[in-house]
JSON list of C-alpha atoms in Angstrom, two decimals:
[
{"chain": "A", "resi": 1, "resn": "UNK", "atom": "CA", "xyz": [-28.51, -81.55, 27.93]},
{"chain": "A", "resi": 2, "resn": "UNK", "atom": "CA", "xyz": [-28.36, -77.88, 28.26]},
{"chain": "A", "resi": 3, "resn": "UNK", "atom": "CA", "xyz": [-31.94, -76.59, 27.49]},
{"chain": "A", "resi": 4, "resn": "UNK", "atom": "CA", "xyz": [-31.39, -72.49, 28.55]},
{"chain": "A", "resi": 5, "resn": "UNK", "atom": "CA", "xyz": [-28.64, -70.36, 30.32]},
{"chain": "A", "resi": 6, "resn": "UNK", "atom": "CA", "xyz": [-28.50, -66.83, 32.13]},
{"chain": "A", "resi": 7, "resn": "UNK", "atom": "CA", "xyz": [-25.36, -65.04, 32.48]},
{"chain": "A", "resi": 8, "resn": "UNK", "atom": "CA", "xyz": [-24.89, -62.31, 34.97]},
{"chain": "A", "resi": 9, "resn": "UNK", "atom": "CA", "xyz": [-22.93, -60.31, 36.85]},
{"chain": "A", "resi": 10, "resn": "UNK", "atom": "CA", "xyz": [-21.58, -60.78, 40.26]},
{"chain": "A", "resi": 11, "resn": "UNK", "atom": "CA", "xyz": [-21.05, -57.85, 41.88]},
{"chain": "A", "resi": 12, "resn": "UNK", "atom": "CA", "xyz": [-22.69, -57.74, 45.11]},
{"chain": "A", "resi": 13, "resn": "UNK", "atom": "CA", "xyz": [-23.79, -54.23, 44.42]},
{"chain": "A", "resi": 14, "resn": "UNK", "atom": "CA", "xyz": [-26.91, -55.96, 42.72]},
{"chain": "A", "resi": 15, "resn": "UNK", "atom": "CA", "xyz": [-28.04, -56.42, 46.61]},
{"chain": "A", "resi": 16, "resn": "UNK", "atom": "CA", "xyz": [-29.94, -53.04, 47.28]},
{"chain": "A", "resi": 17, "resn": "UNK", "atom": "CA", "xyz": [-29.43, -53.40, 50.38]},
{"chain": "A", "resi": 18, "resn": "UNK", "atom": "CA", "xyz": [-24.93, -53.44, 50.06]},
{"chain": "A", "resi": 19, "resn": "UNK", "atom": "CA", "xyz": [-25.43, -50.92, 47.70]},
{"chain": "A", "resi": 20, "resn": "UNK", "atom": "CA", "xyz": [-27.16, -48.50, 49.62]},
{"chain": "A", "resi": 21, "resn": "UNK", "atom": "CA", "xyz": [-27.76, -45.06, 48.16]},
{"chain": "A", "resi": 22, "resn": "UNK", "atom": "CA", "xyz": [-26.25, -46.62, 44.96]},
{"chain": "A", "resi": 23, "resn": "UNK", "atom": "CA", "xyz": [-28.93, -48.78, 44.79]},
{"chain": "A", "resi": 24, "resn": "UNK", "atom": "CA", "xyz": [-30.65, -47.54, 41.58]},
{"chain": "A", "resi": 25, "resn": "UNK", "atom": "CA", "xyz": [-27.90, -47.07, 39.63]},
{"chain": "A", "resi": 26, "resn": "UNK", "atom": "CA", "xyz": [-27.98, -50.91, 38.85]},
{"chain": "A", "resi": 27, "resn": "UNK", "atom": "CA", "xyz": [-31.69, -51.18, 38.43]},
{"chain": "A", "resi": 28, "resn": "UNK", "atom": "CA", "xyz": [-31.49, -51.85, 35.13]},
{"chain": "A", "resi": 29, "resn": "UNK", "atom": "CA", "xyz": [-28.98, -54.61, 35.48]},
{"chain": "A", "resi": 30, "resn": "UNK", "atom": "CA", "xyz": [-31.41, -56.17, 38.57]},
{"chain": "A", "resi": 31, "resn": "UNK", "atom": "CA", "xyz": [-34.42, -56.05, 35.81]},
{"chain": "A", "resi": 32, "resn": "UNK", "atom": "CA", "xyz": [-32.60, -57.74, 32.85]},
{"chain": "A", "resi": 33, "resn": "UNK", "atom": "CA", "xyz": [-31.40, -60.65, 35.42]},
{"chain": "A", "resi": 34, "resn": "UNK", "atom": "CA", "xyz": [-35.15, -60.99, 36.09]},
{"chain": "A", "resi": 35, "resn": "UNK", "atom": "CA", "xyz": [-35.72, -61.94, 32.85]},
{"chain": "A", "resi": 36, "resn": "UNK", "atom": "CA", "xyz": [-32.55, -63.63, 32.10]},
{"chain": "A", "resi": 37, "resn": "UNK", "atom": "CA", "xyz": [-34.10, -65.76, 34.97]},
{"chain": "A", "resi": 38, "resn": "UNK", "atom": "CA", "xyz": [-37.44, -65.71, 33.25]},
{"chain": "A", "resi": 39, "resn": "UNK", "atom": "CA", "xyz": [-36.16, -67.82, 30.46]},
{"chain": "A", "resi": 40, "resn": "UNK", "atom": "CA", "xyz": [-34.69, -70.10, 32.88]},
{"chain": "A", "resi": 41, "resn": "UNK", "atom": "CA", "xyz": [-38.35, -70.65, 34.45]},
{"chain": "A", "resi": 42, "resn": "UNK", "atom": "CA", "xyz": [-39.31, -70.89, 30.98]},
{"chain": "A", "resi": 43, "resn": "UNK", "atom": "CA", "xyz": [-37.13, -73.69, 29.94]},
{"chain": "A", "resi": 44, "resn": "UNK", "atom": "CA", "xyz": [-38.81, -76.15, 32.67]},
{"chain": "A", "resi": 45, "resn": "UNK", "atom": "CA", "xyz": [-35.34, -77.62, 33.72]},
{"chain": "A", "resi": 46, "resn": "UNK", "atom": "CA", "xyz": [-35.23, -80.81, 35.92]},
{"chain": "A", "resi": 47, "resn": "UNK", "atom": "CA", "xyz": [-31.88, -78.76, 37.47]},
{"chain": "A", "resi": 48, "resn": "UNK", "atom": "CA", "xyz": [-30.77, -75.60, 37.97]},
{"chain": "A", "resi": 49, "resn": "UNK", "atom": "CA", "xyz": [-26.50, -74.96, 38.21]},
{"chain": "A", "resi": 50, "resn": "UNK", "atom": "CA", "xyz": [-25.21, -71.94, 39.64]},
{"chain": "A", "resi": 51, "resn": "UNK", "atom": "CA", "xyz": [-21.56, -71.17, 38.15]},
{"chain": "A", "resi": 52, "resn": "UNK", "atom": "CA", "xyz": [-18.96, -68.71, 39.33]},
{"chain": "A", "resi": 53, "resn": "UNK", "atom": "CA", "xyz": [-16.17, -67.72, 40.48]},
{"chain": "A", "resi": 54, "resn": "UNK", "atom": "CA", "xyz": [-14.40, -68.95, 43.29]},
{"chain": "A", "resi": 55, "resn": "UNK", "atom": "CA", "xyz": [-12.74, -66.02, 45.26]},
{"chain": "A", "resi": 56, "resn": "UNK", "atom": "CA", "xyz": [-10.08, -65.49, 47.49]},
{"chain": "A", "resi": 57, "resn": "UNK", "atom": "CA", "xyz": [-10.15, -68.37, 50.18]},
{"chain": "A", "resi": 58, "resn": "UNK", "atom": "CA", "xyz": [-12.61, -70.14, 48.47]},
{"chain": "A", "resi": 59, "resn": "UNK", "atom": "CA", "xyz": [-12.12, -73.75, 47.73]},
{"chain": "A", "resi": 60, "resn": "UNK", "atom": "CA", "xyz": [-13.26, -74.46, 43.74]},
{"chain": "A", "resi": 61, "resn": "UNK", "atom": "CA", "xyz": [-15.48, -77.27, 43.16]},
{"chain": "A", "resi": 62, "resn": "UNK", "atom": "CA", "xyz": [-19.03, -78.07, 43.89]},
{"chain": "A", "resi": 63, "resn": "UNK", "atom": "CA", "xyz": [-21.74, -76.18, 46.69]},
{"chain": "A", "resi": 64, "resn": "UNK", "atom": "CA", "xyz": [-24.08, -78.04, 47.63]},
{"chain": "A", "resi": 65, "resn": "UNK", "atom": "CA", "xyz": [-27.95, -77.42, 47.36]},
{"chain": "A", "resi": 66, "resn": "UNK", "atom": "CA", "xyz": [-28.65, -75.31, 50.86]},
{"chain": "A", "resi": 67, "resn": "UNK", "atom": "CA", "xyz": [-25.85, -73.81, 51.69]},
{"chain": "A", "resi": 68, "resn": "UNK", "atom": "CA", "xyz": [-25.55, -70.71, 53.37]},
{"chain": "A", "resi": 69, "resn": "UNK", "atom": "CA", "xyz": [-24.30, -67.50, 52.32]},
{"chain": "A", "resi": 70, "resn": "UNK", "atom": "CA", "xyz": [-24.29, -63.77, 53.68]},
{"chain": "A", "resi": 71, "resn": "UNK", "atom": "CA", "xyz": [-23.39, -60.00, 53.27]},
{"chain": "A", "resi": 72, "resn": "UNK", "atom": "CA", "xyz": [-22.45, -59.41, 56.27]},
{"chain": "A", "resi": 73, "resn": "UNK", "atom": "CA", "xyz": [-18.53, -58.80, 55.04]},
{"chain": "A", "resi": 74, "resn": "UNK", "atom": "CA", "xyz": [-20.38, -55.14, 53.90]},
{"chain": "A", "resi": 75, "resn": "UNK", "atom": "CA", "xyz": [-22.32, -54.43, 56.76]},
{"chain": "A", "resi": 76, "resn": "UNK", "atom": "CA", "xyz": [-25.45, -55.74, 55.60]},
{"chain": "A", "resi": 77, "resn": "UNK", "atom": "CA", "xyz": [-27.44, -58.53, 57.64]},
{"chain": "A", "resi": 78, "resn": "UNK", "atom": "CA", "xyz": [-28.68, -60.29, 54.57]},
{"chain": "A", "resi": 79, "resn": "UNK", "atom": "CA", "xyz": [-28.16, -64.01, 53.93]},
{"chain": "A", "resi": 80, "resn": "UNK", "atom": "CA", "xyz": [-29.20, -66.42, 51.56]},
{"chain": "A", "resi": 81, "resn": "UNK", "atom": "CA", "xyz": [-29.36, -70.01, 50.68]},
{"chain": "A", "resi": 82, "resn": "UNK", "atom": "CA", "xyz": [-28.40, -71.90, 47.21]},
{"chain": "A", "resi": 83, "resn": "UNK", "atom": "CA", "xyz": [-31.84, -73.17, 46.85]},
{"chain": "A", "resi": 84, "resn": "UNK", "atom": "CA", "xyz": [-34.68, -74.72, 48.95]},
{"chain": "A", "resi": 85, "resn": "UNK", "atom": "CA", "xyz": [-34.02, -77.43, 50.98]},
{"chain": "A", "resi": 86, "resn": "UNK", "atom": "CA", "xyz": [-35.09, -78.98, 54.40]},
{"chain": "A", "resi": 87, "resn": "UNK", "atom": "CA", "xyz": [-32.88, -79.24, 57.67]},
{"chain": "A", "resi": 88, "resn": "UNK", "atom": "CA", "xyz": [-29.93, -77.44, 58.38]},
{"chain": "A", "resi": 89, "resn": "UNK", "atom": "CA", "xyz": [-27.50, -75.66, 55.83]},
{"chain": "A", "resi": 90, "resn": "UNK", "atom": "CA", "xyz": [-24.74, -78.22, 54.79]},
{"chain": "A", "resi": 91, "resn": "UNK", "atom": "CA", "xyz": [-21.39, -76.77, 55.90]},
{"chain": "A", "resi": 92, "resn": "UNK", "atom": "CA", "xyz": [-19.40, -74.23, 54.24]},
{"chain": "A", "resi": 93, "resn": "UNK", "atom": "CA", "xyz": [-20.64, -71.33, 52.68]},
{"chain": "A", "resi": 94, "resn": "UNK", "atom": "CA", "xyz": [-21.23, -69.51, 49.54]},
{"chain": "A", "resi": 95, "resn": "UNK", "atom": "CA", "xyz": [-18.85, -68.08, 47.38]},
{"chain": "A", "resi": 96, "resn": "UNK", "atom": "CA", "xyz": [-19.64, -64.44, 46.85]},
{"chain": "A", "resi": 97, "resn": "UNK", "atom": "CA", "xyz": [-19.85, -64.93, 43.19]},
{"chain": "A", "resi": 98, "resn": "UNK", "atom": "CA", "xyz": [-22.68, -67.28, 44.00]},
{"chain": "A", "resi": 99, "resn": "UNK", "atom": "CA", "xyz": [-24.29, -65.73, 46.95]},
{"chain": "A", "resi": 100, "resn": "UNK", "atom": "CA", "xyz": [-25.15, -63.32, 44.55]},
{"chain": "A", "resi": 101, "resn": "UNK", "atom": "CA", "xyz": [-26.85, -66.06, 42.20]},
{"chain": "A", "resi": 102, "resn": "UNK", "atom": "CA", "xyz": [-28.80, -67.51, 44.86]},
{"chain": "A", "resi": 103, "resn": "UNK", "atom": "CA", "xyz": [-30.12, -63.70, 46.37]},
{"chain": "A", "resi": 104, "resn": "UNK", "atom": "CA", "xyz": [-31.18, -63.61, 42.57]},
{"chain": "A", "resi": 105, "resn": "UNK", "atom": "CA", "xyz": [-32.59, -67.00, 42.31]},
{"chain": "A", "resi": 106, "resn": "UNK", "atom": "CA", "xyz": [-34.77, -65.76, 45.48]},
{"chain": "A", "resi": 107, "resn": "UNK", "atom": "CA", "xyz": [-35.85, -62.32, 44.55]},
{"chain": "A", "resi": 108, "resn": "UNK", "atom": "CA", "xyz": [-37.33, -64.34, 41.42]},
{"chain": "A", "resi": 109, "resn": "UNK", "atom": "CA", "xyz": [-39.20, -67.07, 43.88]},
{"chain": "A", "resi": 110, "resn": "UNK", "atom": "CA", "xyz": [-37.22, -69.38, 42.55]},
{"chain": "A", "resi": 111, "resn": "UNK", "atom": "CA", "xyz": [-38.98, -72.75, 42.82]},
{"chain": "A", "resi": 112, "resn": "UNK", "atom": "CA", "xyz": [-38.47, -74.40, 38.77]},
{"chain": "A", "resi": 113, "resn": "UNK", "atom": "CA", "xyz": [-35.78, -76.85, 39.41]},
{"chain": "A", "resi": 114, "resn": "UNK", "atom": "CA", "xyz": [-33.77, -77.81, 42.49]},
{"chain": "A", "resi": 115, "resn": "UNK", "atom": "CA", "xyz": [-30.32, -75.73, 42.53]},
{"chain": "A", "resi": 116, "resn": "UNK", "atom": "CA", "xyz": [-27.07, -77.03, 43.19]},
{"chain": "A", "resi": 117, "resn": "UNK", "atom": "CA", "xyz": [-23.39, -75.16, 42.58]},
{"chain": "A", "resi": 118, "resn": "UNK", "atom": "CA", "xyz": [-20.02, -74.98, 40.85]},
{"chain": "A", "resi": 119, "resn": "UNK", "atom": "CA", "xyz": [-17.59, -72.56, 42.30]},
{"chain": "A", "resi": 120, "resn": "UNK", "atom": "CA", "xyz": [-14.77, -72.01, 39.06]},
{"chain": "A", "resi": 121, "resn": "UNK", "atom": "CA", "xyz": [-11.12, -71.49, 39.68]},
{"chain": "A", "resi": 122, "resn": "UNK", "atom": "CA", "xyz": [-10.25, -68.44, 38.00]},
{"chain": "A", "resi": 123, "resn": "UNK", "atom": "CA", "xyz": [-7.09, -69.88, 36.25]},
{"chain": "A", "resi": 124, "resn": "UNK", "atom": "CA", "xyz": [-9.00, -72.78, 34.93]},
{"chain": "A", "resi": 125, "resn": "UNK", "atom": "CA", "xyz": [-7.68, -73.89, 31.29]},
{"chain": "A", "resi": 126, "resn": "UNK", "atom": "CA", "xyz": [-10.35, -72.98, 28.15]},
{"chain": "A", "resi": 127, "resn": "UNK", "atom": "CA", "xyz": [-10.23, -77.09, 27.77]},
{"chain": "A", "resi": 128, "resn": "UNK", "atom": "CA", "xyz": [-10.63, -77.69, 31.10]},
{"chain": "A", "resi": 129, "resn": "UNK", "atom": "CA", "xyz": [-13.69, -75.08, 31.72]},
{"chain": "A", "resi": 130, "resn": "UNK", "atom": "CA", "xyz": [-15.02, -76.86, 28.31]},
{"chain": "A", "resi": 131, "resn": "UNK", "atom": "CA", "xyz": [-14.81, -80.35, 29.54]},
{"chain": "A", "resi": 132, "resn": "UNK", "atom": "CA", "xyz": [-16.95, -79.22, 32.81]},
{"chain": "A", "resi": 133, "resn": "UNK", "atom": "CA", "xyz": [-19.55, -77.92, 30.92]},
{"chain": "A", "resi": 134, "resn": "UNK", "atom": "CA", "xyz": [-19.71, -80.95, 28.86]},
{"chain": "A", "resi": 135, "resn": "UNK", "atom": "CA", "xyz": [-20.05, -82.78, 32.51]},
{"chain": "A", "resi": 136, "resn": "UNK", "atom": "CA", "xyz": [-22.65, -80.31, 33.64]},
{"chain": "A", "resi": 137, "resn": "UNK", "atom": "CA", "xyz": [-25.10, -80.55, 30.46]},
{"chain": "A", "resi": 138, "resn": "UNK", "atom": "CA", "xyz": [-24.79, -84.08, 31.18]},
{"chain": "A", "resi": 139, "resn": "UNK", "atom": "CA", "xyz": [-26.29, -84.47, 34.78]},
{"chain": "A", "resi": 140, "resn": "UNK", "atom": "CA", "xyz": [-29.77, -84.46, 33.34]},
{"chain": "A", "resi": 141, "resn": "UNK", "atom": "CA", "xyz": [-32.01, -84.39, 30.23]},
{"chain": "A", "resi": 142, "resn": "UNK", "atom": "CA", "xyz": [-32.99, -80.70, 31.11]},
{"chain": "A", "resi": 143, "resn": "UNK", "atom": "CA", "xyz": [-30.21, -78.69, 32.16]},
{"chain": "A", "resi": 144, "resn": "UNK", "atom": "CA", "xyz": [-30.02, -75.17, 33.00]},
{"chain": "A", "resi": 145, "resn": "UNK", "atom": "CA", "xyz": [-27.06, -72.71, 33.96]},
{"chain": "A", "resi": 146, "resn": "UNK", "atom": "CA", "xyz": [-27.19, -69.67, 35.85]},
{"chain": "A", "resi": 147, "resn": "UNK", "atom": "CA", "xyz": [-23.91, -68.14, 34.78]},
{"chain": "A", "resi": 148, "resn": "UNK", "atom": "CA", "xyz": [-22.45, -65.72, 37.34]},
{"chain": "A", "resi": 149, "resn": "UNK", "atom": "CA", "xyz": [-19.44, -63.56, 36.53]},
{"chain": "A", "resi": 150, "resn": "UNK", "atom": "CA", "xyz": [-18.05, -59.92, 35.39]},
{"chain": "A", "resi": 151, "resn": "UNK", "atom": "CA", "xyz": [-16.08, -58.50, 32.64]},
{"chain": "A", "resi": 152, "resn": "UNK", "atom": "CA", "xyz": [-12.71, -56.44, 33.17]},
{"chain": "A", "resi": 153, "resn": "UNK", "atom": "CA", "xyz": [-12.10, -54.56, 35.63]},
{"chain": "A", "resi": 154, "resn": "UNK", "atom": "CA", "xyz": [-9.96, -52.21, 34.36]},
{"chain": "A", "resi": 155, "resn": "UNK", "atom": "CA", "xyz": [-12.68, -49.93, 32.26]},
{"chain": "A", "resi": 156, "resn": "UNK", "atom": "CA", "xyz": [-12.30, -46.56, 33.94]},
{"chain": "A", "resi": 157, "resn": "UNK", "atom": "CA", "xyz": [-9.84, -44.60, 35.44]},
{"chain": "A", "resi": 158, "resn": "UNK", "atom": "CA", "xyz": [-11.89, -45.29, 38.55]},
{"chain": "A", "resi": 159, "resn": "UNK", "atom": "CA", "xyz": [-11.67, -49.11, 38.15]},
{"chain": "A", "resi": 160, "resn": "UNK", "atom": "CA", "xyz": [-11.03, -51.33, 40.52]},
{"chain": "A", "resi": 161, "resn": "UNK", "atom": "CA", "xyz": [-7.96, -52.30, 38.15]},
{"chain": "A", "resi": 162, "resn": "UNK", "atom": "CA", "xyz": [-7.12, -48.94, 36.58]},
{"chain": "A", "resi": 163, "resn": "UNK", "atom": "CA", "xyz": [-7.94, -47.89, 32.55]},
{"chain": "A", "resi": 164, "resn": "UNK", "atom": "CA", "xyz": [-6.54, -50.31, 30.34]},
{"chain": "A", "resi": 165, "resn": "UNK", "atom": "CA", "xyz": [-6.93, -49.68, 26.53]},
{"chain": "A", "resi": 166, "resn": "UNK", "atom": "CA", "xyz": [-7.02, -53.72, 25.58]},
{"chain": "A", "resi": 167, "resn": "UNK", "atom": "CA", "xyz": [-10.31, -53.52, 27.99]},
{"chain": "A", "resi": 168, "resn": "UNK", "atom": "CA", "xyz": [-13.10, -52.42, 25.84]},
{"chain": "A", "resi": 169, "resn": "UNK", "atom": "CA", "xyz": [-12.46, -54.51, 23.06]},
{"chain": "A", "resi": 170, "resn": "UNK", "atom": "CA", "xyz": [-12.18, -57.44, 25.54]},
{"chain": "A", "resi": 171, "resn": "UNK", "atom": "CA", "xyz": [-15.24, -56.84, 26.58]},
{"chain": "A", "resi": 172, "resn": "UNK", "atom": "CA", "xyz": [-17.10, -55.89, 22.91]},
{"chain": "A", "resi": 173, "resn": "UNK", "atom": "CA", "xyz": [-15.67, -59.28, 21.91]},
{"chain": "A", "resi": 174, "resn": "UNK", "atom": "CA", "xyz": [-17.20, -61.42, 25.20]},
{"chain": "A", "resi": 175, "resn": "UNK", "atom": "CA", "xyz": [-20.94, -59.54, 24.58]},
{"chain": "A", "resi": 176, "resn": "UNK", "atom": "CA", "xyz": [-21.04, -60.17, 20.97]},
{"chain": "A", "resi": 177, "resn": "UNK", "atom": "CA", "xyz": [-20.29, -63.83, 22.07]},
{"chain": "A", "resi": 178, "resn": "UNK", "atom": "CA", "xyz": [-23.01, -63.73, 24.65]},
{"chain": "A", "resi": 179, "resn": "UNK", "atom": "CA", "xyz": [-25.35, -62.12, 22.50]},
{"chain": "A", "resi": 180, "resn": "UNK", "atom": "CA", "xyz": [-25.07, -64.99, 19.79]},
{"chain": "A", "resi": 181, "resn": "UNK", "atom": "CA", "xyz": [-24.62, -67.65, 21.84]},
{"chain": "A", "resi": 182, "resn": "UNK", "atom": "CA", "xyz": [-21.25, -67.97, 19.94]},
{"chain": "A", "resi": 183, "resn": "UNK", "atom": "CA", "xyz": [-19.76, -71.25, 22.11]},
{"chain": "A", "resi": 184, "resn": "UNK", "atom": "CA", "xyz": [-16.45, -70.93, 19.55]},
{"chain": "A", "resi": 185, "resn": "UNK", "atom": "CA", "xyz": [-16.41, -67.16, 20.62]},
{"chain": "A", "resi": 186, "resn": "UNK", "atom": "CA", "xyz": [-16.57, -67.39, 24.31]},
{"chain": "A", "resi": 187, "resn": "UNK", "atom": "CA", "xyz": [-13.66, -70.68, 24.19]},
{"chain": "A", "resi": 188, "resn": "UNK", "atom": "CA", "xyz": [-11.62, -68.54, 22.35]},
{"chain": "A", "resi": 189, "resn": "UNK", "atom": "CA", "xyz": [-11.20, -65.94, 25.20]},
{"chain": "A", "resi": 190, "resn": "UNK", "atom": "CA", "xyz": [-7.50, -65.64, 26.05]},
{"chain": "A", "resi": 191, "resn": "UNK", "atom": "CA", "xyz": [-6.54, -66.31, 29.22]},
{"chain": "A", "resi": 192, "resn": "UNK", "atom": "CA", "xyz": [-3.60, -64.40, 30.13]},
{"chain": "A", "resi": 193, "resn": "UNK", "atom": "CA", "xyz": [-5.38, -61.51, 28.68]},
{"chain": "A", "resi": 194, "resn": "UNK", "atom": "CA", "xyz": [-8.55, -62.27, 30.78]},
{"chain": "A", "resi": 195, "resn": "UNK", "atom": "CA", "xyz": [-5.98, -62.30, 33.77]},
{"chain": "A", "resi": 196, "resn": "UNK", "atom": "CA", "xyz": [-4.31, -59.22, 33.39]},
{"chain": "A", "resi": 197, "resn": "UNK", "atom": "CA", "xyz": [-7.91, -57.51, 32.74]},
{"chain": "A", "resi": 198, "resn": "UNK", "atom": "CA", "xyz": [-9.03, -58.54, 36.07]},
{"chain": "A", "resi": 199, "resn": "UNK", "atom": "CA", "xyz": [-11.73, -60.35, 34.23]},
{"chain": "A", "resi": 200, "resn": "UNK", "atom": "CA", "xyz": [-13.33, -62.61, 36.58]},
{"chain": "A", "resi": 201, "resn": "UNK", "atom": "CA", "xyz": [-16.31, -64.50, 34.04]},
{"chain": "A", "resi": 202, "resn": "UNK", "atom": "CA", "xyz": [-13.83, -65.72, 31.74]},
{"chain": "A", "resi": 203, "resn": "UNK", "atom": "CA", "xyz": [-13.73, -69.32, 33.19]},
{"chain": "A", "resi": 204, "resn": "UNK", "atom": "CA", "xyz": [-17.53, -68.96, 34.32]},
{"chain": "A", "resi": 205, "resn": "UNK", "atom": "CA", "xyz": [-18.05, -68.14, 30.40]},
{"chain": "A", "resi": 206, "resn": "UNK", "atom": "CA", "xyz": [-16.35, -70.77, 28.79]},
{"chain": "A", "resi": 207, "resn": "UNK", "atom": "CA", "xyz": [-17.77, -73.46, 31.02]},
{"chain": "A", "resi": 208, "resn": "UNK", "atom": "CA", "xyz": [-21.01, -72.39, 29.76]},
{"chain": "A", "resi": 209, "resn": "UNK", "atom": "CA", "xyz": [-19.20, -72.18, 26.06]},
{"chain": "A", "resi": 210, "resn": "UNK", "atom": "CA", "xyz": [-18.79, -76.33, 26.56]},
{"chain": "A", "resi": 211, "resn": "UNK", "atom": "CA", "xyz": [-22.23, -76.83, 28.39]},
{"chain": "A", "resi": 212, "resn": "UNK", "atom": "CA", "xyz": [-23.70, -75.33, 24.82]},
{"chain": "A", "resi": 213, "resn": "UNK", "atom": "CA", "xyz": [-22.03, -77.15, 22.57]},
{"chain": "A", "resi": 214, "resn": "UNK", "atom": "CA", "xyz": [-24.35, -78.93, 20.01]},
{"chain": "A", "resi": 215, "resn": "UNK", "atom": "CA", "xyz": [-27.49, -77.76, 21.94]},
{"chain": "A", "resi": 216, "resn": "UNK", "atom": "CA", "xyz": [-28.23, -75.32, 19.18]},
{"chain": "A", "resi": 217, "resn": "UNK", "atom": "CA", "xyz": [-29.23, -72.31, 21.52]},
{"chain": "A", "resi": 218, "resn": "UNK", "atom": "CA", "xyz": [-30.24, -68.64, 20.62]},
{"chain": "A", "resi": 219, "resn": "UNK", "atom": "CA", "xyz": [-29.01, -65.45, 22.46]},
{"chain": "A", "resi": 220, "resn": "UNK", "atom": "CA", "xyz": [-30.15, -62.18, 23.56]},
{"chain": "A", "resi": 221, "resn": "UNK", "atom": "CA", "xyz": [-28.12, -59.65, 25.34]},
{"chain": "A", "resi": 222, "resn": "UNK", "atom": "CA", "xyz": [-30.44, -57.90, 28.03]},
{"chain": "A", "resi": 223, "resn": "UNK", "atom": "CA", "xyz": [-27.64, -55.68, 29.36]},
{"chain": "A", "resi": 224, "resn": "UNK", "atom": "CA", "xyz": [-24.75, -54.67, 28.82]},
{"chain": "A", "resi": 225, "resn": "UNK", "atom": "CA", "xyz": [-22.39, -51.58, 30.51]},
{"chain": "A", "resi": 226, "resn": "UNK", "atom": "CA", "xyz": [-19.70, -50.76, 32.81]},
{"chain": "A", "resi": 227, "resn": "UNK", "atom": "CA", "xyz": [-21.16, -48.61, 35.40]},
{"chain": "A", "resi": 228, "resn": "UNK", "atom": "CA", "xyz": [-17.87, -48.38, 37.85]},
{"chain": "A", "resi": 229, "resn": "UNK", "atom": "CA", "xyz": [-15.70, -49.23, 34.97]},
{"chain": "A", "resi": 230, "resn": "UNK", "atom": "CA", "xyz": [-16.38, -53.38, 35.43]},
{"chain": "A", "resi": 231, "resn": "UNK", "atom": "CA", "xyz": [-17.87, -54.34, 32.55]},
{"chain": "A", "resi": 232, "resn": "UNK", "atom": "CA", "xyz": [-21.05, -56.19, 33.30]},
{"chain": "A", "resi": 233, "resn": "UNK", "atom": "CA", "xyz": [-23.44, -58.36, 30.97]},
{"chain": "A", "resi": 234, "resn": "UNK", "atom": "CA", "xyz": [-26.99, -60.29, 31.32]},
{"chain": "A", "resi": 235, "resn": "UNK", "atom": "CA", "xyz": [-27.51, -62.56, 28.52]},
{"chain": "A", "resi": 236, "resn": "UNK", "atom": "CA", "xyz": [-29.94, -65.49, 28.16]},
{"chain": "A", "resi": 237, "resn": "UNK", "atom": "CA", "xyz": [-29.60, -68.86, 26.10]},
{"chain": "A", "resi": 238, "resn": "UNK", "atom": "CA", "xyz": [-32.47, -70.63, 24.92]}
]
């Protein structure tokens, strides 16, 4: 059962270290995952799921607990692991979506609830994304999701995906979802809007939407802006 969730962005900005002299411009995104992950701790889950994205070249489905991920793809020497566990990493690596959940996970100490992962196809179905929630609330009595994922890209002239008017209230819609743990809201994202937005939490979102259904959580929306016209959210479920 799903006992708590954090949803955050993925960007891997959120690494001081990739971002550089940008660095502080996300500080206040880095603090509000901190407690996002705070409620996690809180929650005393027997697991801990990271979900996100898979990106380009990565094959969806399920990272195991240890493996290996880096930054080295921005010039940065940094490189993480999903979790704690002894011997060698398992092979494969991260995707970048959840790289950026486990530097998180560490930066908090992370050491709750063993971690495991679920890289999401992009174009998953709404049903389909539901049903694997459904699966992932049922692996254990006390479940908890680390969420990992961003809203459109396509906020700012300077966007990664150009200005597009439909953007905003795309992304007004998704926080007022996230901020009232509104499971109906987030499955009723549409996809082929979500696609042409560049939005890359939609399927991360709506996995979580299934994962929460009947488990009677509360929201709070920690943060919420689009800082280089990406729309990016913390939330946390409990």
């Amino acid at each position: 059962m799903l006992v708590a969730a954090a949803v955050c962005p993925s960007p891997p900005l959120l690494v001081p270290d990739v971002a550089a002299g940008a660095a502080p411009e996300l500080d206040a995104a880095r603090t509000a995952c901190a407690d996002a992950l705070g409620v996690l701790a809180a929650s005393r889950p027997e697991v801990v799921l990271v979900v996100g994205p898979a990106g380009p070249g990565d094959r969806p489905g399920t990272v195991a607990r240890g493996t290996s991920g880096s930054f080295e793809g921005f010039g940065v020497d940094a490189r993480v692991r999903l979790g704690v566990t002894e011997g060698p990493a398992p092979e494969g690596r991260l995707p970048m979506a959840l790289a950026v959940g486990a530097w998180l996970l560490d930066r908090a100490g992370w050491s709750v609830a063993p971690v495991e992962g679920l890289a999401v196809d992009t174009g998953m179905s709404a049903a389909r994304c539901a049903e694997t929630g459904r699966e992932l609330a049922g692996r254990a009595h006390r479940v908890a999701l680390l969420v990992m994922g961003d809203g459109s890209a396509c906020r700012s002239l300077k966007a990664p995906g150009y200005l597009d008017e439909r953007a905003a209230p795309f992304d007004e819609e998704a926080a007022r979802a996230l901020r009232a743990a509104d499971t109906a809201g987030l499955a009723a994202l549409d996809e082929s809007l979500a696609r042409e937005l560049q939005v890359a939490g939609r399927a991360p979102w709506q996995v979580l939407a299934g994962a929460a259904e009947g488990a009677g959580l509360t929201g709070q929306l920690l943060y919420a802006d689009a800082p280089y016209g990406v729309g990016y959210f913390v939330a946390a479920w409990s």
